[in-house]
C-alpha cells in the first residue's frame, strides 16, 4: 500500500451522455493494487455507468482508460476480462436458464478463449469457490429458481473464481445476511493481500468504512472528492454525497386523533416470505415499512397489491373485508401500487406520457351508452396531473423513454393518482431519483396524504422515511419487529433495528 | 343475386365478344392468356410449349400465366389483374373451378372470351374443353388396373386433394367401372389424400402396405402419386407383384416404368390441351361456333363431342396410355 | 418424492413427452393389432429422417432466442441448385463434392439471414418470412422450376442402400442408410450445444443477450454463426430429402416449416429462447411422426386427420403450458414473481 | 417553446390539451409507418402507371385493386390486432373459411327460403367465427399456450373440421344479401372496398377510442407493466382473439360475397401474407404499436405491385422475390432510422421471436 506503487487502473475525464443528458461529466479515478477503493454517491449519480465503462459494456463519449499501463481506447467486455477485470454487476447479469455452476465458470471460459466446454472441469472450480467462501449454494439449480440472495452469491462466486487483477463490485451485499457479508469481506481481505485491486460500491456506509482504504464520491455525474477512508465518517460521506442544500428534515403534520382506518391488515402470512403481519393505516397517514432486502418488506407490499397473494390473514380496506387474490382485486378495492422496478413494471416506455397516465383508470372514462372513451375528460385529467406533479417534458405526448428517472417516477405516480386510490403503496418511491426530484416527490406524497389517502412507503432509504412518515414498521425475517411513532421515528434507531 | 345476375351479364358478354370479334378479326391483333394452376411445374411447362406453338402458328400474342403455388386465391387474383388488360381471351385450368366463377363472369362481361380446361360444369365459361370424359377415363384406368390385378383383389385410390374435383371424378369413374364389371375388385379406404406431395404418397402407401398385406393395386391421380407409391412398393419388395397405375407424366414416372414398379401411366398431352383451349378461344373470337364434330386439327381433338347433360363442355379423345415401351415418345 | 418426480420430468418436460409417447403407443396397439410391428417402427424412423435434421436446425435458432421459417426454402434451394448445377443425371461428381456444394449454398443463405438479424437487430420471424419468399422465388425464377427425376448417379446410389432390413407382416421392411445422417447430426448438435463454448453461448444469448455480452460472448458473431449453421443443417436436410425421394422438385418442402417448429416446441424448447434439448426435440419429432404415420392404421378417416393432428398439438402444448405454470407457482422465493405471461 | 414562464404556463396547459386531443384522434396522421406506406403506394402506382399507362390508369384496374384488397385487408387488420398484443393468429384464414362454409351450407340447405333467411345465416356464420376466436383466446389467456403454437394447432383443427364438413368439396351458393354486395358499386367504388374501410374505421375506433383498445396496446407494449397497472391480461387477450376471430368471420363473408363459393382450402397462401402486410403497415411484431391506416395502405400496395407485375408480364416468382425484398428493405430502413433517432442510448436488445414482447 505504499504511496509510490503504480496504479493498476486509471480512468480519466470520463464523459458519458445518455440521450442528451450527462450521466458522467468528466470523472477520474485510479486504483492501486492491494487496496479497496470505494465509490459512493446517491442513486443515479453515475456509479454503475462508470463501472460499465471500465468493463467495456458501455462506451464513453470521451476519456481514457489505462489498465496496468496499457491504454484501451475501445474497451470490450472480453477485452476487460483479458486485462484481468472482473465485475459483479448491480443487476447480477446472470443467466437464469443456466445452472449456478455454469454461471460461475462460464465467463472464465469465455475469457480463456476456450472452444470447448467441459462440465468435468467446471464443477470442481465452482465447488472450490463455494467452499472458500463458506457459503451454501445449490450449484445444480437453474439460477432463475434461486432466491435473490443466492443469485447475488452466484454473481460473487463468478467474479471471484478468476484470478482477477481488478475486481469491481457494484452493490454486492444488498441481499446478504450479516454473516455472509462478513465472509465476503474476509475473502476481500485475502484478495487484497494477494495484490488484487478492488472497486467497491455500496450504499451501506458502515460497510464502506469497514473495508475501504480510499473513498471516491460522485454527485450528479461529477467527481466530488477522493480521500482516505480514515479521514471520513458516515456523516461526512453523506454530506458530500447529497450536498448541503437539500432539506431532508422531518416534516410531518400531526394526524387528527380520530383519523379512521383506511387499511387494516391482520395476521397476514405467506410462508417463506413473512408471517403474522398486522398493522393499521389511517386516512391521511404515511406509514413506512422498512427492512433489509430479503426481509419480506417487498413481499408484504406485493401481497397487498395481489401480485403475490398471501396464504392467510385478512385485509380490510375502508371497513370492507377484501379478498385480494389478484391485482384486479387490489385495484378494485382502491389500492394503487408504485412498483420497485419502475422500468419494467411501472412504465410503458415507448408509449406517451398521456397513455401512461391513464393506463390504470381507462374504465372510468367510458361514456354511456357508446362505451367510447371520453377524451375530453381524459385530457383534463392528464393535463391536471401533468401540471400538478410538475412533470418536466415538452408535452404529454412525448414518449416516457425520453424522461429522466425522477420524471418517469412522477408519471407512475400520476397513473395511480388518476385512479383516486384509497391506499397508495409505494415500493422504493425514490430509487434512482436525484435529490431535487426526491424532495419534490416526497412533498407530493405529503400532499396526497393530506387529501385523505393512506400512503404506505416501502423503502430502505431511512432518511426518506424519517422525512415523511408518521409511523415506521421495521421488518426483520418476515416479521414486524418494531413499530416507531412520532418522535421515535429516528434514523439511528431504525438502522439499528433493521440490521440487528 | 349472383346466379341471375351473372347469367345476364355473361350472355351479354358473349354477345359483345361475338360482335367485337367479327368473323374477319385478325389474330395478329389478339392477346390471349392461359392461366394455369401453378407455373413452373413439368406439366404446365409442357402446356406452355403448346401455348408457344399456338403463338407461332397463328400470330396471336399468347402467353401463359399462373401462381407460384396452386391455390384458388392466386388464380382469382391473376384473372382479376388480367381483366383491365383486356385480352381477347383467357383460357384457364382452375385449381378450384367454383372459386373462379365470379371473376370469370366479370371477364366475360368485359367481352373477354373464356375457355376452361379440366373444369367441366363451370357456368361462366364459353366452352370447357376436356381431353376426355373423366368418368370414361377413370373407367379406362380401371380396365387396365383390373387386368393387371387378374380381375380380383383389393386396391386403393389416391387423389391430390380431396377438393380436386377431376381427381375425385376419375377415382369415382374407376370405382363405378369396378362395381359394374369386376365384382371381385374392391376398393379399400376412401380416396387417400396425397396433398400433391410425392412423399406423402410414399408415406401413405407404406401405411397401406402395412395395413393390407394382400393389397393388389394402387391408383394414383396427382402426377407424383404413382412415383411415391412405386417407391414404397419396391421398398417392400413387391415391385411387379402389386399393380401401380394412375395419372402421371413420363418425366416423373419413367424411372419406375423402366424398373417395373409402375406398370402404366395415363395422361393427356398438356401441350395439345393448351393448343386446344386457345384454338377454341380463337374460333369463338372470330365468331365461329364449336359443335359436335368440330375438328381442332390436333391429335385427339379431331372430332369434339359435346358432353351429354351440359351445354358448354366438349370432350376430345386425347387420353394417352404409356408404358415402358412407348414412354420415350413423350419428352416431358 | 417430488424431487425425484421433477428429475423424471426432465428439465424441459422431456419426461412428460416420453410418457405421452408411451401412452400413445400402448393405446394405438390396443386399437389396432397391426400397429405394434417392426413395419410401423421403421416407417416412423424413415419418415423422421428429414424432419429430425430440420428440427435440430430449428432447435438451435429457438435456443438462441429466434425463430426461423426460411429453413425449408434454404433446404430445397441448396439441394435443387446442387442437383441442377452438377448436371443432374449426367453428373459425375461424387457425393462428397455435391454435399459440400449444398452445404456451401446453405451457409451463404444462412449468412443472409444472420447478417440481417444480427447486424440490424430485426425480429427473426419477420426477416425469415421475407427471406423465405426471396429464396423460394429466386430458386424458381432464376435457377429452375422443373422436376428433375434423374439425380446425379452418386446421389441416386446413396438412396438405394439400406441399413437394416427386417420382415414384417410377410413383406420386407427396411431403413435407408441415410438414417445415419440424422443420427450423426444429432450427436454433433448435442455435443455442440453441450460441450462447446459456442453451444453454451447460444444458451446464454437466448437466456439474456445483454448478460451474454457482458460475459464477453461475441453476440453478433455467435448469432451469425447460428444462422449459418442452420443454413448448413437445412441444406443437409435438403440433400437427404432429395436422395430419399430420388428426385429434385423445387416446389417441395416449403410449407412444412410450421410443423417442424411445432415439433421442436413440443419437445420442450422455449419459444422465448434459452431452453431446449436435443433429446426433447427427438421425442417431439417422433411423436408428430408417429401420429402422422399411424392415424390411417388406427382407422382415423383421412378427412379427420388434419383435425386430429391439431388436437394432439393442442393437448401436447397445453399440458406443457399447464405444467410450466404449476412449476412457476411452486418456485416461490424471496423475490418478485413475474406476473405477466 | 416558451420564454416567459409565468404566462407561458397557461399556454402550455392549452397546448398540451391540444396535444392530447391530437394524439388521441389522429395518432396515425403523423405516424411514420403511415407516411412510409403512403410513399410506397404512390411510388408503386406511379411506376406501373408510367410503364403501362393504358392498363394501369383504367377505372377497371382501380376497381379491380379495390375489389381484390378487401379480403386480405380485413385479414391483415385481424393479424395486426393479434400482433398488437405481442401475439399472432395463424388460424384467421381457417376461421374465415369456416364462416364461409357455414353460411353456404345453411343457404343451400334452406333451399328457396335461403335468400330470405340470409341475414340469419350470416349471423350464425359470425357466431361460428366468434367461437373460433374464443377457443384461441381461451388457449392463449387461460391455458397459457404461446399464441403462435395455440393458433397453429387451432388452424389445423378448424381447417380439419372444414375438410370433414365439406368432404373436401367446394360448396356453391350464398345468400343474395352477400352476393349483391359483392358485385355492387357505389359511385364507382366497389362496396367490398367500402366494407374494408368500414372495418378499418371500426377497428381504428376500437384501438384508439375504447378502453379495450388502449389495454390491447398497453398489453403489447409491456405485459408486465400492464399487469401492474391492473389491466387483466386474461380479459384483454380473450377480447383480442375474439375480435380476430370475428374479423376472420367478416373476411369469410367477403370471400363468399366476392365469389359465392366456400371451401376448406381457400386462402391458404394468405396466412403468411397477412403477417407480411401487417408488418409492412407499421405493426411492431413485438406488440404495442400498429396503425390500421398503415395496414390498409400496405394491403393496397401489395395489390398494386401484384397487378403491376402481372401487367408487366413478370413471373409470380419474381413477385415473390419482390415481396420479400420490400419487407426486408422496409424493416432495415426502419431500424436504421430508429437507431439514428436513439443514438446515444444503447440500442434495444435484439428482438427474439415475434411473440414475447421484450419488457423494455
Ligand atoms: N442505459 C441507460 N440509458 C439511459 N440513461 C441511463 C442508462 N443507464 C443509466 N442511465 C442514467 O445515467 C445515470 C447514472 O446511472 P447509474 O446507473 O450509473 O447510477 P448509479 O450511481 O449506479 O445509481 P444506483 O445507486 O441507483 O445504482 C442515471 O441518471 C440513469 O438514469
Ligand atoms: N432506461 C433508460 N433508457 C433510456 N434512457 C434513460 C433510461 N433511464 C434514464 N434515461 C435517460 O437518462 C437521463 C438521466 O436520467 P436521470 O434520472 O439522471 O435524470 P435527472 O437529470 O436526474 O432528472 P430528474 O431530475 O427528473 O430526476 C434521462 O434524461 C433519460 O433520458
Ligand atoms: Mg448503480
Ligand atoms: Mg434523476
Tab-separated table of N, CA, C and O and ligand atoms in Angstrom, chain A residues 18-19 21-24 41-50 52 58 90 170-171 201 203 218 404-405 431-432, chain D residues 344-346, ligand 1:
chain	number	residue	atom	x	y	z
A	18	UNK	N	-26.381	9.998	-21.974
A	18	UNK	CA	-27.462	9.140	-22.460
A	18	UNK	C	-28.539	10.034	-23.024
A	18	UNK	O	-29.170	10.775	-22.275
A	19	UNK	N	-28.738	9.939	-24.326
A	19	UNK	CA	-29.819	10.719	-24.930
A	19	UNK	C	-29.776	12.175	-24.511
A	19	UNK	O	-30.791	12.774	-24.197
A	21	UNK	N	-28.509	13.645	-21.926
A	21	UNK	CA	-28.314	14.006	-20.521
A	21	UNK	C	-27.037	13.354	-20.002
A	21	UNK	O	-26.738	12.201	-20.304
A	22	UNK	N	-26.298	14.114	-19.230
A	22	UNK	CA	-25.000	13.678	-18.775
A	22	UNK	C	-25.104	12.720	-17.607
A	22	UNK	O	-25.625	13.080	-16.569
A	23	UNK	N	-24.618	11.494	-17.769
A	23	UNK	CA	-24.551	10.576	-16.633
A	23	UNK	C	-23.215	10.736	-15.935
A	23	UNK	O	-23.118	10.599	-14.728
A	24	UNK	N	-22.161	11.025	-16.716
A	24	UNK	CA	-20.843	11.247	-16.145
A	24	UNK	C	-20.242	12.478	-16.817
A	24	UNK	O	-20.215	12.567	-18.039
A	41	UNK	N	-22.089	7.517	-3.620
A	41	UNK	CA	-22.880	8.577	-4.239
A	41	UNK	C	-24.329	8.169	-4.239
A	41	UNK	O	-24.659	7.005	-4.045
A	42	UNK	N	-25.177	9.150	-4.455
A	42	UNK	CA	-26.605	8.874	-4.428
A	42	UNK	C	-27.032	8.017	-5.595
A	42	UNK	O	-26.300	7.861	-6.574
A	43	UNK	N	-28.252	7.537	-5.497
A	43	UNK	CA	-28.822	6.827	-6.625
A	43	UNK	C	-28.734	7.677	-7.871
A	43	UNK	O	-29.075	8.851	-7.848
A	44	UNK	N	-28.294	7.054	-8.937
A	44	UNK	CA	-28.317	7.743	-10.217
A	44	UNK	C	-27.182	8.719	-10.431
A	44	UNK	O	-27.182	9.454	-11.400
A	45	UNK	N	-26.190	8.710	-9.551
A	45	UNK	CA	-25.118	9.673	-9.721
A	45	UNK	C	-24.107	9.212	-10.758
A	45	UNK	O	-23.213	9.962	-11.130
A	46	UNK	N	-24.196	7.967	-11.189
A	46	UNK	CA	-23.329	7.524	-12.275
A	46	UNK	C	-22.347	6.431	-11.892
A	46	UNK	O	-21.465	6.098	-12.684
A	47	UNK	N	-22.507	5.828	-10.719
A	47	UNK	CA	-21.560	4.811	-10.270
A	47	UNK	C	-21.564	3.607	-11.217
A	47	UNK	O	-20.524	3.171	-11.715
A	48	UNK	N	-22.758	3.083	-11.459
A	48	UNK	CA	-22.837	1.893	-12.304
A	48	UNK	C	-22.372	2.207	-13.712
A	48	UNK	O	-21.747	1.381	-14.374
A	49	UNK	N	-22.677	3.391	-14.165
A	49	UNK	CA	-22.259	3.766	-15.511
A	49	UNK	C	-20.738	3.765	-15.614
A	49	UNK	O	-20.160	3.255	-16.576
A	50	UNK	N	-20.091	4.305	-14.605
A	50	UNK	CA	-18.630	4.323	-14.611
A	50	UNK	C	-18.096	2.887	-14.658
A	50	UNK	O	-17.163	2.572	-15.407
A	52	UNK	N	-19.598	0.228	-15.809
A	52	UNK	CA	-19.862	-0.375	-17.114
A	52	UNK	C	-18.875	0.135	-18.152
A	52	UNK	O	-18.534	-0.583	-19.093
A	58	UNK	N	-20.313	-0.305	-21.641
A	58	UNK	CA	-20.718	0.954	-22.267
A	58	UNK	C	-19.470	1.630	-22.832
A	58	UNK	O	-18.369	1.452	-22.301
A	90	UNK	N	-24.594	-4.774	-10.726
A	90	UNK	CA	-25.677	-4.486	-9.790
A	90	UNK	C	-26.889	-5.367	-10.072
A	90	UNK	O	-27.546	-5.852	-9.179
A	170	UNK	N	-20.432	-3.955	-7.760
A	170	UNK	CA	-21.462	-2.917	-7.731
A	170	UNK	C	-22.547	-3.363	-6.772
A	170	UNK	O	-23.369	-4.209	-7.095
A	171	UNK	N	-22.543	-2.810	-5.598
A	171	UNK	CA	-23.502	-3.160	-4.547
A	171	UNK	C	-23.669	-4.668	-4.388
A	171	UNK	O	-24.740	-5.207	-4.641
A	201	UNK	N	-18.781	-0.661	-4.573
A	201	UNK	CA	-19.875	0.300	-4.482
A	201	UNK	C	-20.864	-0.189	-3.446
A	201	UNK	O	-21.268	-1.351	-3.482
A	203	UNK	N	-24.209	1.330	-0.704
A	203	UNK	CA	-24.929	2.407	-0.044
A	203	UNK	C	-24.841	2.275	1.459
A	203	UNK	O	-25.287	3.143	2.196
A	218	UNK	N	-19.174	10.646	-5.861
A	218	UNK	CA	-19.711	11.295	-7.059
A	218	UNK	C	-21.019	11.983	-6.707
A	218	UNK	O	-21.747	11.545	-5.826
A	404	UNK	N	-36.279	11.621	-17.651
A	404	UNK	CA	-35.302	11.246	-16.632
A	404	UNK	C	-35.989	10.416	-15.559
A	404	UNK	O	-37.210	10.328	-15.489
A	405	UNK	N	-35.161	9.816	-14.707
A	405	UNK	CA	-35.691	8.933	-13.667
A	405	UNK	C	-36.741	9.598	-12.807
A	405	UNK	O	-37.808	9.046	-12.552
A	431	UNK	N	-36.063	5.487	-5.671
A	431	UNK	CA	-34.882	4.779	-6.177
A	431	UNK	C	-34.499	5.349	-7.534
A	431	UNK	O	-35.330	5.494	-8.419
A	432	UNK	N	-33.235	5.695	-7.687
A	432	UNK	CA	-32.767	6.204	-8.968
A	432	UNK	C	-33.300	7.595	-9.270
A	432	UNK	O	-33.310	8.018	-10.405
D	344	UNK	N	-26.929	7.326	-28.961
D	344	UNK	CA	-26.590	7.852	-27.652
D	344	UNK	C	-27.127	6.965	-26.571
D	344	UNK	O	-26.469	6.710	-25.575
D	345	UNK	N	-28.299	6.426	-26.781
D	345	UNK	CA	-28.770	5.449	-25.819
D	345	UNK	C	-28.492	4.086	-26.407
D	345	UNK	O	-28.509	3.912	-27.616
D	346	UNK	N	-28.228	3.138	-25.545
D	346	UNK	CA	-27.913	1.818	-26.084
D	346	UNK	C	-29.121	1.270	-26.823
D	346	UNK	O	-30.253	1.494	-26.404
E	1	LIG	N1	-28.868	2.709	-20.406
E	1	LIG	C1	-29.148	3.937	-19.989
E	1	LIG	N2	-29.823	4.766	-20.779
E	1	LIG	C2	-30.099	5.985	-20.384
E	1	LIG	N3	-29.760	6.508	-19.223
E	1	LIG	C3	-29.099	5.727	-18.389
E	1	LIG	C4	-28.761	4.397	-18.743
E	1	LIG	N4	-28.075	3.862	-17.717
E	1	LIG	C5	-28.002	4.807	-16.786
E	1	LIG	N5	-28.617	5.933	-17.188
E	1	LIG	C6	-28.733	7.150	-16.437
E	1	LIG	O1	-27.463	7.528	-16.030
E	1	LIG	C7	-27.480	7.992	-14.722
E	1	LIG	C8	-26.453	7.255	-13.887
E	1	LIG	O2	-26.923	5.939	-13.667
E	1	LIG	P1	-26.113	4.851	-12.862
E	1	LIG	O3	-26.797	3.565	-13.057
E	1	LIG	O4	-24.683	4.929	-13.210
E	1	LIG	O5	-26.342	5.336	-11.380
E	1	LIG	P2	-25.804	4.707	-10.008
E	1	LIG	O6	-24.944	5.724	-9.424
E	1	LIG	O7	-25.236	3.385	-10.248
E	1	LIG	O8	-27.156	4.605	-9.203
E	1	LIG	P3	-27.641	3.465	-8.143
E	1	LIG	O9	-27.073	3.831	-6.854
E	1	LIG	O10	-29.119	3.601	-8.166
E	1	LIG	O11	-27.180	2.177	-8.684
E	1	LIG	C9	-28.886	7.811	-14.198
E	1	LIG	O12	-29.496	9.072	-14.229
E	1	LIG	C10	-29.530	6.888	-15.158
E	1	LIG	O13	-30.884	7.238	-15.321
